[in-house]
């Protein structure tokens, strides 16, 4: 593979938008190729798969690892130990557990809370009303750096529908004074950028060669 798709997107997006290169399903060698083109943030969604790559790439100290998958409670300690960012915190209970374990481990992960903005039954996350009602309690948790919200749109929406959901995420984040929105994937990143995403999570678009 080559980094040409990566470089094309990198050159197109505004400077306040970060690319998270989602390397799940791709190999350490492919991560090296993209890293060498200037990318240091990589996202993984399964702990075991990620950990093997982290070991392979441990001399690449510049790499920031982001966890973006469904969080199993029994993996929280390992996730806290090995990831600088966690995008996919989908319940208050898990957030509390992350906070407690981070304190024990003397870590301070950057946290984005996953929000559920549509009725897609395959996607978890905080309902906006719950997030707002729990906000005081959330803000009191120790050893987490709460920087934003994350959302995954359902498949098959029109461009307009994607844009509307992303705007909802942005305005909720703004109302909570959170700078980041982790939103937009290979199929809907342009709408996400238009709505104010600060982290677009791109997998296939970066790691699969266009031909
Ligand atoms: C796999 C994955 C992505 C990347 O998906 P692509 O469509 O390949 O860009 C982004 N976010 C999450 C949460 C994922 O699981």
PDB file of C-alpha atoms and ligand atoms in Angstrom:
ATOM      1  CA  UNK A   1       0.000   0.000   0.000  1.00  0.00           C
ATOM      2  CA  UNK A   2       0.986   3.663  -0.249  1.00  0.00           C
ATOM      3  CA  UNK A   3      -0.026   6.777   1.676  1.00  0.00           C
ATOM      4  CA  UNK A   4      -1.495   8.715  -1.266  1.00  0.00           C
ATOM      5  CA  UNK A   5      -5.101   8.633  -0.036  1.00  0.00           C
ATOM      6  CA  UNK A   6      -3.953   9.694   3.399  1.00  0.00           C
ATOM      7  CA  UNK A   7      -1.996  12.620   1.991  1.00  0.00           C
ATOM      8  CA  UNK A   8      -4.887  13.700  -0.226  1.00  0.00           C
ATOM      9  CA  UNK A   9      -7.291  13.928   2.714  1.00  0.00           C
ATOM     10  CA  UNK A  10      -4.702  15.501   4.967  1.00  0.00           C
ATOM     11  CA  UNK A  11      -4.273  18.287   2.433  1.00  0.00           C
ATOM     12  CA  UNK A  12      -8.013  18.818   2.046  1.00  0.00           C
ATOM     13  CA  UNK A  13      -9.151  19.219   5.643  1.00  0.00           C
ATOM     14  CA  UNK A  14      -8.974  22.353   7.801  1.00  0.00           C
ATOM     15  CA  UNK A  15      -6.039  22.483  10.213  1.00  0.00           C
ATOM     16  CA  UNK A  16      -8.244  22.140  13.310  1.00  0.00           C
ATOM     17  CA  UNK A  17      -9.490  18.734  12.159  1.00  0.00           C
ATOM     18  CA  UNK A  18      -7.385  15.754  13.234  1.00  0.00           C
ATOM     19  CA  UNK A  19      -7.205  12.467  11.407  1.00  0.00           C
ATOM     20  CA  UNK A  20      -7.431   9.307  13.439  1.00  0.00           C
ATOM     21  CA  UNK A  21      -6.073   6.519  11.242  1.00  0.00           C
ATOM     22  CA  UNK A  22      -8.162   3.471  12.147  1.00  0.00           C
ATOM     23  CA  UNK A  23      -5.802   0.550  11.749  1.00  0.00           C
ATOM     24  CA  UNK A  24      -8.061  -2.271  12.940  1.00  0.00           C
ATOM     25  CA  UNK A  25      -7.750  -5.155  10.515  1.00  0.00           C
ATOM     26  CA  UNK A  26      -4.501  -3.755   9.100  1.00  0.00           C
ATOM     27  CA  UNK A  27      -0.945  -4.755   9.872  1.00  0.00           C
ATOM     28  CA  UNK A  28       1.885  -3.108  11.781  1.00  0.00           C
ATOM     29  CA  UNK A  29       3.760  -2.676   8.519  1.00  0.00           C
ATOM     30  CA  UNK A  30       0.863  -0.667   7.099  1.00  0.00           C
ATOM     31  CA  UNK A  31       0.794   1.489  10.218  1.00  0.00           C
ATOM     32  CA  UNK A  32       4.497   2.182   9.666  1.00  0.00           C
ATOM     33  CA  UNK A  33       3.801   3.325   6.110  1.00  0.00           C
ATOM     34  CA  UNK A  34       1.197   5.838   7.247  1.00  0.00           C
ATOM     35  CA  UNK A  35       3.255   6.899  10.255  1.00  0.00           C
ATOM     36  CA  UNK A  36       6.154   7.598   7.946  1.00  0.00           C
ATOM     37  CA  UNK A  37       3.901   9.939   5.963  1.00  0.00           C
ATOM     38  CA  UNK A  38       3.410  12.045   9.088  1.00  0.00           C
ATOM     39  CA  UNK A  39       0.497  10.433  10.947  1.00  0.00           C
ATOM     40  CA  UNK A  40       0.879   9.741  14.675  1.00  0.00           C
ATOM     41  CA  UNK A  41      -2.669   9.004  15.880  1.00  0.00           C
ATOM     42  CA  UNK A  42      -3.924   5.465  15.351  1.00  0.00           C
ATOM     43  CA  UNK A  43      -7.214   3.926  16.431  1.00  0.00           C
ATOM     44  CA  UNK A  44      -7.984   0.325  17.280  1.00  0.00           C
ATOM     45  CA  UNK A  45     -11.200  -1.322  18.386  1.00  0.00           C
ATOM     46  CA  UNK A  46     -10.115  -4.658  19.850  1.00  0.00           C
ATOM     47  CA  UNK A  47      -7.711  -4.765  22.759  1.00  0.00           C
ATOM     48  CA  UNK A  48      -5.848  -7.976  21.901  1.00  0.00           C
ATOM     49  CA  UNK A  49      -5.308  -7.079  18.257  1.00  0.00           C
ATOM     50  CA  UNK A  50      -4.151  -3.608  19.253  1.00  0.00           C
ATOM     51  CA  UNK A  51      -1.783  -4.840  21.944  1.00  0.00           C
ATOM     52  CA  UNK A  52       0.103  -7.070  19.510  1.00  0.00           C
ATOM     53  CA  UNK A  53       0.673  -4.106  17.203  1.00  0.00           C
ATOM     54  CA  UNK A  54       1.677  -1.899  20.127  1.00  0.00           C
ATOM     55  CA  UNK A  55       4.372  -4.439  21.011  1.00  0.00           C
ATOM     56  CA  UNK A  56       5.553  -4.610  17.392  1.00  0.00           C
ATOM     57  CA  UNK A  57       5.702  -0.837  17.204  1.00  0.00           C
ATOM     58  CA  UNK A  58       6.970  -0.030  20.661  1.00  0.00           C
ATOM     59  CA  UNK A  59      10.009   1.826  19.361  1.00  0.00           C
ATOM     60  CA  UNK A  60       7.630   4.280  17.635  1.00  0.00           C
ATOM     61  CA  UNK A  61       7.246   6.480  20.684  1.00  0.00           C
ATOM     62  CA  UNK A  62       5.497   9.214  18.682  1.00  0.00           C
ATOM     63  CA  UNK A  63       2.433   7.052  18.105  1.00  0.00           C
ATOM     64  CA  UNK A  64      -0.621   7.970  20.162  1.00  0.00           C
ATOM     65  CA  UNK A  65      -2.982   5.028  20.529  1.00  0.00           C
ATOM     66  CA  UNK A  66      -6.734   5.621  20.617  1.00  0.00           C
ATOM     67  CA  UNK A  67      -9.260   3.018  21.715  1.00  0.00           C
ATOM     68  CA  UNK A  68     -12.470   3.272  19.684  1.00  0.00           C
ATOM     69  CA  UNK A  69     -14.181  -0.090  20.198  1.00  0.00           C
ATOM     70  CA  UNK A  70     -16.844  -1.368  22.522  1.00  0.00           C
ATOM     71  CA  UNK A  71     -15.356  -1.413  26.015  1.00  0.00           C
ATOM     72  CA  UNK A  72     -15.629  -4.634  27.972  1.00  0.00           C
ATOM     73  CA  UNK A  73     -15.470  -3.950  31.699  1.00  0.00           C
ATOM     74  CA  UNK A  74     -12.857  -6.636  32.290  1.00  0.00           C
ATOM     75  CA  UNK A  75     -10.517  -4.954  29.751  1.00  0.00           C
ATOM     76  CA  UNK A  76     -10.656  -1.473  31.247  1.00  0.00           C
ATOM     77  CA  UNK A  77      -7.378  -1.786  33.152  1.00  0.00           C
ATOM     78  CA  UNK A  78      -5.507  -2.904  30.044  1.00  0.00           C
ATOM     79  CA  UNK A  79      -7.102  -0.169  27.979  1.00  0.00           C
ATOM     80  CA  UNK A  80      -6.159   2.462  30.551  1.00  0.00           C
ATOM     81  CA  UNK A  81      -2.595   1.145  30.688  1.00  0.00           C
ATOM     82  CA  UNK A  82      -2.081   1.140  26.934  1.00  0.00           C
ATOM     83  CA  UNK A  83      -4.147   3.910  25.338  1.00  0.00           C
ATOM     84  CA  UNK A  84      -3.781   7.676  25.576  1.00  0.00           C
ATOM     85  CA  UNK A  85      -7.305   8.341  24.252  1.00  0.00           C
ATOM     86  CA  UNK A  86     -10.563   6.454  24.762  1.00  0.00           C
ATOM     87  CA  UNK A  87     -13.316   7.543  22.331  1.00  0.00           C
ATOM     88  CA  UNK A  88     -15.998   5.014  23.016  1.00  0.00           C
ATOM     89  CA  UNK A  89     -17.077   5.386  26.636  1.00  0.00           C
ATOM     90  CA  UNK A  90     -20.754   4.525  26.402  1.00  0.00           C
ATOM     91  CA  UNK A  91     -22.029   4.462  29.996  1.00  0.00           C
ATOM     92  CA  UNK A  92     -21.599   6.242  33.303  1.00  0.00           C
ATOM     93  CA  UNK A  93     -20.631   2.983  35.028  1.00  0.00           C
ATOM     94  CA  UNK A  94     -17.751   2.419  32.615  1.00  0.00           C
ATOM     95  CA  UNK A  95     -16.652   6.014  32.956  1.00  0.00           C
ATOM     96  CA  UNK A  96     -16.549   5.637  36.745  1.00  0.00           C
ATOM     97  CA  UNK A  97     -14.558   2.457  36.412  1.00  0.00           C
ATOM     98  CA  UNK A  98     -12.106   4.126  34.020  1.00  0.00           C
ATOM     99  CA  UNK A  99     -11.694   6.950  36.516  1.00  0.00           C
ATOM    100  CA  UNK A 100     -11.058   4.599  39.444  1.00  0.00           C
ATOM    101  CA  UNK A 101      -8.573   2.493  37.546  1.00  0.00           C
ATOM    102  CA  UNK A 102      -6.803   5.537  36.093  1.00  0.00           C
ATOM    103  CA  UNK A 103      -6.286   6.800  39.616  1.00  0.00           C
ATOM    104  CA  UNK A 104      -4.777   3.470  40.685  1.00  0.00           C
ATOM    105  CA  UNK A 105      -2.600   3.307  37.586  1.00  0.00           C
ATOM    106  CA  UNK A 106      -1.604   6.983  37.827  1.00  0.00           C
ATOM    107  CA  UNK A 107      -2.908   7.593  34.315  1.00  0.00           C
ATOM    108  CA  UNK A 108      -4.943  10.426  32.867  1.00  0.00           C
ATOM    109  CA  UNK A 109      -6.562   9.282  29.631  1.00  0.00           C
ATOM    110  CA  UNK A 110      -8.264  11.696  27.252  1.00  0.00           C
ATOM    111  CA  UNK A 111     -11.910  10.700  27.166  1.00  0.00           C
ATOM    112  CA  UNK A 112     -14.664  11.152  24.633  1.00  0.00           C
ATOM    113  CA  UNK A 113     -18.142  10.071  25.574  1.00  0.00           C
ATOM    114  CA  UNK A 114     -20.073   8.177  22.949  1.00  0.00           C
ATOM    115  CA  UNK A 115     -23.527   9.620  22.387  1.00  0.00           C
ATOM    116  CA  UNK A 116     -26.529   7.934  20.880  1.00  0.00           C
ATOM    117  CA  UNK A 117     -28.313  10.401  18.631  1.00  0.00           C
ATOM    118  CA  UNK A 118     -30.487   8.009  16.613  1.00  0.00           C
ATOM    119  CA  UNK A 119     -32.453   4.855  17.291  1.00  0.00           C
ATOM    120  CA  UNK A 120     -29.919   2.529  15.666  1.00  0.00           C
ATOM    121  CA  UNK A 121     -30.120  -0.564  17.938  1.00  0.00           C
ATOM    122  CA  UNK A 122     -26.582  -1.646  16.977  1.00  0.00           C
ATOM    123  CA  UNK A 123     -25.041   1.492  18.481  1.00  0.00           C
ATOM    124  CA  UNK A 124     -24.621   2.232  22.160  1.00  0.00           C
ATOM    125  CA  UNK A 125     -23.906   5.442  23.963  1.00  0.00           C
ATOM    126  CA  UNK A 126     -25.260   8.077  26.301  1.00  0.00           C
ATOM    127  CA  UNK A 127     -28.640   9.504  25.456  1.00  0.00           C
ATOM    128  CA  UNK A 128     -28.243  13.294  25.370  1.00  0.00           C
ATOM    129  CA  UNK A 129     -30.785  13.776  28.214  1.00  0.00           C
ATOM    130  CA  UNK A 130     -28.878  11.352  30.432  1.00  0.00           C
ATOM    131  CA  UNK A 131     -25.585  13.024  29.673  1.00  0.00           C
ATOM    132  CA  UNK A 132     -26.971  16.404  30.634  1.00  0.00           C
ATOM    133  CA  UNK A 133     -28.594  15.111  33.829  1.00  0.00           C
ATOM    134  CA  UNK A 134     -25.408  13.282  34.901  1.00  0.00           C
ATOM    135  CA  UNK A 135     -23.091  16.103  33.904  1.00  0.00           C
ATOM    136  CA  UNK A 136     -22.272  17.336  37.423  1.00  0.00           C
ATOM    137  CA  UNK A 137     -21.332  13.839  38.552  1.00  0.00           C
ATOM    138  CA  UNK A 138     -19.338  13.230  35.400  1.00  0.00           C
ATOM    139  CA  UNK A 139     -17.352  16.429  35.887  1.00  0.00           C
ATOM    140  CA  UNK A 140     -16.326  15.354  39.383  1.00  0.00           C
ATOM    141  CA  UNK A 141     -14.610  12.152  38.298  1.00  0.00           C
ATOM    142  CA  UNK A 142     -10.856  12.129  38.864  1.00  0.00           C
ATOM    143  CA  UNK A 143      -7.995  11.199  36.537  1.00  0.00           C
ATOM    144  CA  UNK A 144      -9.832  11.588  33.270  1.00  0.00           C
ATOM    145  CA  UNK A 145      -9.423  14.386  30.737  1.00  0.00           C
ATOM    146  CA  UNK A 146     -12.873  14.849  29.322  1.00  0.00           C
ATOM    147  CA  UNK A 147     -12.330  16.448  25.929  1.00  0.00           C
ATOM    148  CA  UNK A 148     -15.308  15.620  23.794  1.00  0.00           C
ATOM    149  CA  UNK A 149     -18.132  13.541  22.422  1.00  0.00           C
ATOM    150  CA  UNK A 150     -18.027  10.738  19.913  1.00  0.00           C
ATOM    151  CA  UNK A 151     -20.760   9.446  17.666  1.00  0.00           C
ATOM    152  CA  UNK A 152     -21.245   6.814  14.970  1.00  0.00           C
ATOM    153  CA  UNK A 153     -24.010   7.449  12.474  1.00  0.00           C
ATOM    154  CA  UNK A 154     -26.207   4.587  11.293  1.00  0.00           C
ATOM    155  CA  UNK A 155     -25.436   3.247   7.839  1.00  0.00           C
ATOM    156  CA  UNK A 156     -27.490   4.243   4.819  1.00  0.00           C
ATOM    157  CA  UNK A 157     -28.344   7.838   5.673  1.00  0.00           C
ATOM    158  CA  UNK A 158     -28.427  10.580   3.082  1.00  0.00           C
ATOM    159  CA  UNK A 159     -25.758  13.221   3.157  1.00  0.00           C
ATOM    160  CA  UNK A 160     -28.262  15.664   4.656  1.00  0.00           C
ATOM    161  CA  UNK A 161     -29.274  13.224   7.400  1.00  0.00           C
ATOM    162  CA  UNK A 162     -25.632  12.589   8.283  1.00  0.00           C
ATOM    163  CA  UNK A 163     -25.007  16.311   8.460  1.00  0.00           C
ATOM    164  CA  UNK A 164     -28.001  16.870  10.756  1.00  0.00           C
ATOM    165  CA  UNK A 165     -26.901  14.178  13.234  1.00  0.00           C
ATOM    166  CA  UNK A 166     -23.334  15.464  13.277  1.00  0.00           C
ATOM    167  CA  UNK A 167     -24.608  18.985  13.942  1.00  0.00           C
ATOM    168  CA  UNK A 168     -26.554  17.640  16.923  1.00  0.00           C
ATOM    169  CA  UNK A 169     -23.376  16.142  18.313  1.00  0.00           C
ATOM    170  CA  UNK A 170     -21.498  19.405  17.776  1.00  0.00           C
ATOM    171  CA  UNK A 171     -24.120  21.520  19.490  1.00  0.00           C
ATOM    172  CA  UNK A 172     -24.353  19.130  22.444  1.00  0.00           C
ATOM    173  CA  UNK A 173     -20.562  19.264  22.826  1.00  0.00           C
ATOM    174  CA  UNK A 174     -20.647  23.056  22.608  1.00  0.00           C
ATOM    175  CA  UNK A 175     -23.357  23.254  25.264  1.00  0.00           C
ATOM    176  CA  UNK A 176     -21.149  21.189  27.595  1.00  0.00           C
ATOM    177  CA  UNK A 177     -18.088  23.260  26.634  1.00  0.00           C
ATOM    178  CA  UNK A 178     -16.276  20.257  25.221  1.00  0.00           C
ATOM    179  CA  UNK A 179     -13.851  21.114  22.418  1.00  0.00           C
ATOM    180  CA  UNK A 180     -13.780  17.789  20.594  1.00  0.00           C
ATOM    181  CA  UNK A 181     -16.198  15.853  18.440  1.00  0.00           C
ATOM    182  CA  UNK A 182     -14.973  12.471  17.216  1.00  0.00           C
ATOM    183  CA  UNK A 183     -17.237  11.945  14.252  1.00  0.00           C
ATOM    184  CA  UNK A 184     -17.058  10.969  10.616  1.00  0.00           C
ATOM    185  CA  UNK A 185     -15.723   7.779   9.026  1.00  0.00           C
ATOM    186  CA  UNK A 186     -14.679   6.856   5.483  1.00  0.00           C
ATOM    187  CA  UNK A 187     -18.225   7.221   4.142  1.00  0.00           C
ATOM    188  CA  UNK A 188     -19.348  10.382   5.907  1.00  0.00           C
ATOM    189  CA  UNK A 189     -16.266  12.359   6.923  1.00  0.00           C
ATOM    190  CA  UNK A 190     -17.030  15.324   4.674  1.00  0.00           C
ATOM    191  CA  UNK A 191     -20.374  15.942   6.385  1.00  0.00           C
ATOM    192  CA  UNK A 192     -18.677  15.524   9.757  1.00  0.00           C
ATOM    193  CA  UNK A 193     -16.046  18.135   8.920  1.00  0.00           C
ATOM    194  CA  UNK A 194     -18.757  20.503   7.740  1.00  0.00           C
ATOM    195  CA  UNK A 195     -20.568  20.041  11.065  1.00  0.00           C
ATOM    196  CA  UNK A 196     -17.467  20.739  13.155  1.00  0.00           C
ATOM    197  CA  UNK A 197     -15.729  17.424  13.740  1.00  0.00           C
ATOM    198  CA  UNK A 198     -12.281  17.646  15.312  1.00  0.00           C
ATOM    199  CA  UNK A 199     -11.423  13.943  14.897  1.00  0.00           C
ATOM    200  CA  UNK A 200     -12.380  12.062  11.754  1.00  0.00           C
ATOM    201  CA  UNK A 201     -11.850   8.311  12.138  1.00  0.00           C
ATOM    202  CA  UNK A 202     -10.712   6.899   8.812  1.00  0.00           C
ATOM    203  CA  UNK A 203      -9.950   3.248   8.205  1.00  0.00           C
ATOM    204  CA  UNK A 204     -10.616   1.844   4.749  1.00  0.00           C
ATOM    205  CA  UNK A 205     -10.173   5.183   3.010  1.00  0.00           C
ATOM    206  CA  UNK A 206      -6.581   5.433   4.262  1.00  0.00           C
ATOM    207  CA  UNK A 207      -5.459   1.825   4.379  1.00  0.00           C
ATOM    208  CA  UNK A 208      -7.041   0.516   1.189  1.00  0.00           C
ATOM    209  CA  UNK A 209      -5.345   1.621  -1.985  1.00  0.00           C
ATOM    210  CA  UNK A 210      -7.560   3.267  -4.520  1.00  0.00           C
ATOM    211  CA  UNK A 211      -7.205   1.539  -7.843  1.00  0.00           C
TER     212      UNK A 211
HETATM  213  C1  LIG B   1     -13.826   0.726  11.942  1.00  0.00           C
HETATM  214  C2  LIG B   1     -14.191   2.003  12.562  1.00  0.00           C
HETATM  215  C3  LIG B   1     -13.940   3.221  11.912  1.00  0.00           C
HETATM  216  C4  LIG B   1     -13.334   3.321  10.531  1.00  0.00           C
HETATM  217  O1  LIG B   1     -14.246   2.870   9.587  1.00  0.00           O
HETATM  218  P1  LIG B   1     -14.023   3.114   8.015  1.00  0.00           P
HETATM  219  O2  LIG B   1     -15.395   3.106   7.450  1.00  0.00           O
HETATM  220  O3  LIG B   1     -13.168   1.990   7.540  1.00  0.00           O
HETATM  221  O4  LIG B   1     -13.364   4.430   7.864  1.00  0.00           O
HETATM  222  C5  LIG B   1     -14.272   4.386  12.577  1.00  0.00           C
HETATM  223  N1  LIG B   1     -14.819   4.368  13.796  1.00  0.00           N
HETATM  224  C6  LIG B   1     -15.093   3.221  14.445  1.00  0.00           C
HETATM  225  C7  LIG B   1     -15.714   3.286  15.802  1.00  0.00           C
HETATM  226  C8  LIG B   1     -14.795   1.997  13.854  1.00  0.00           C
HETATM  227  O5  LIG B   1     -15.064   0.868  14.508  1.00  0.00           O
END
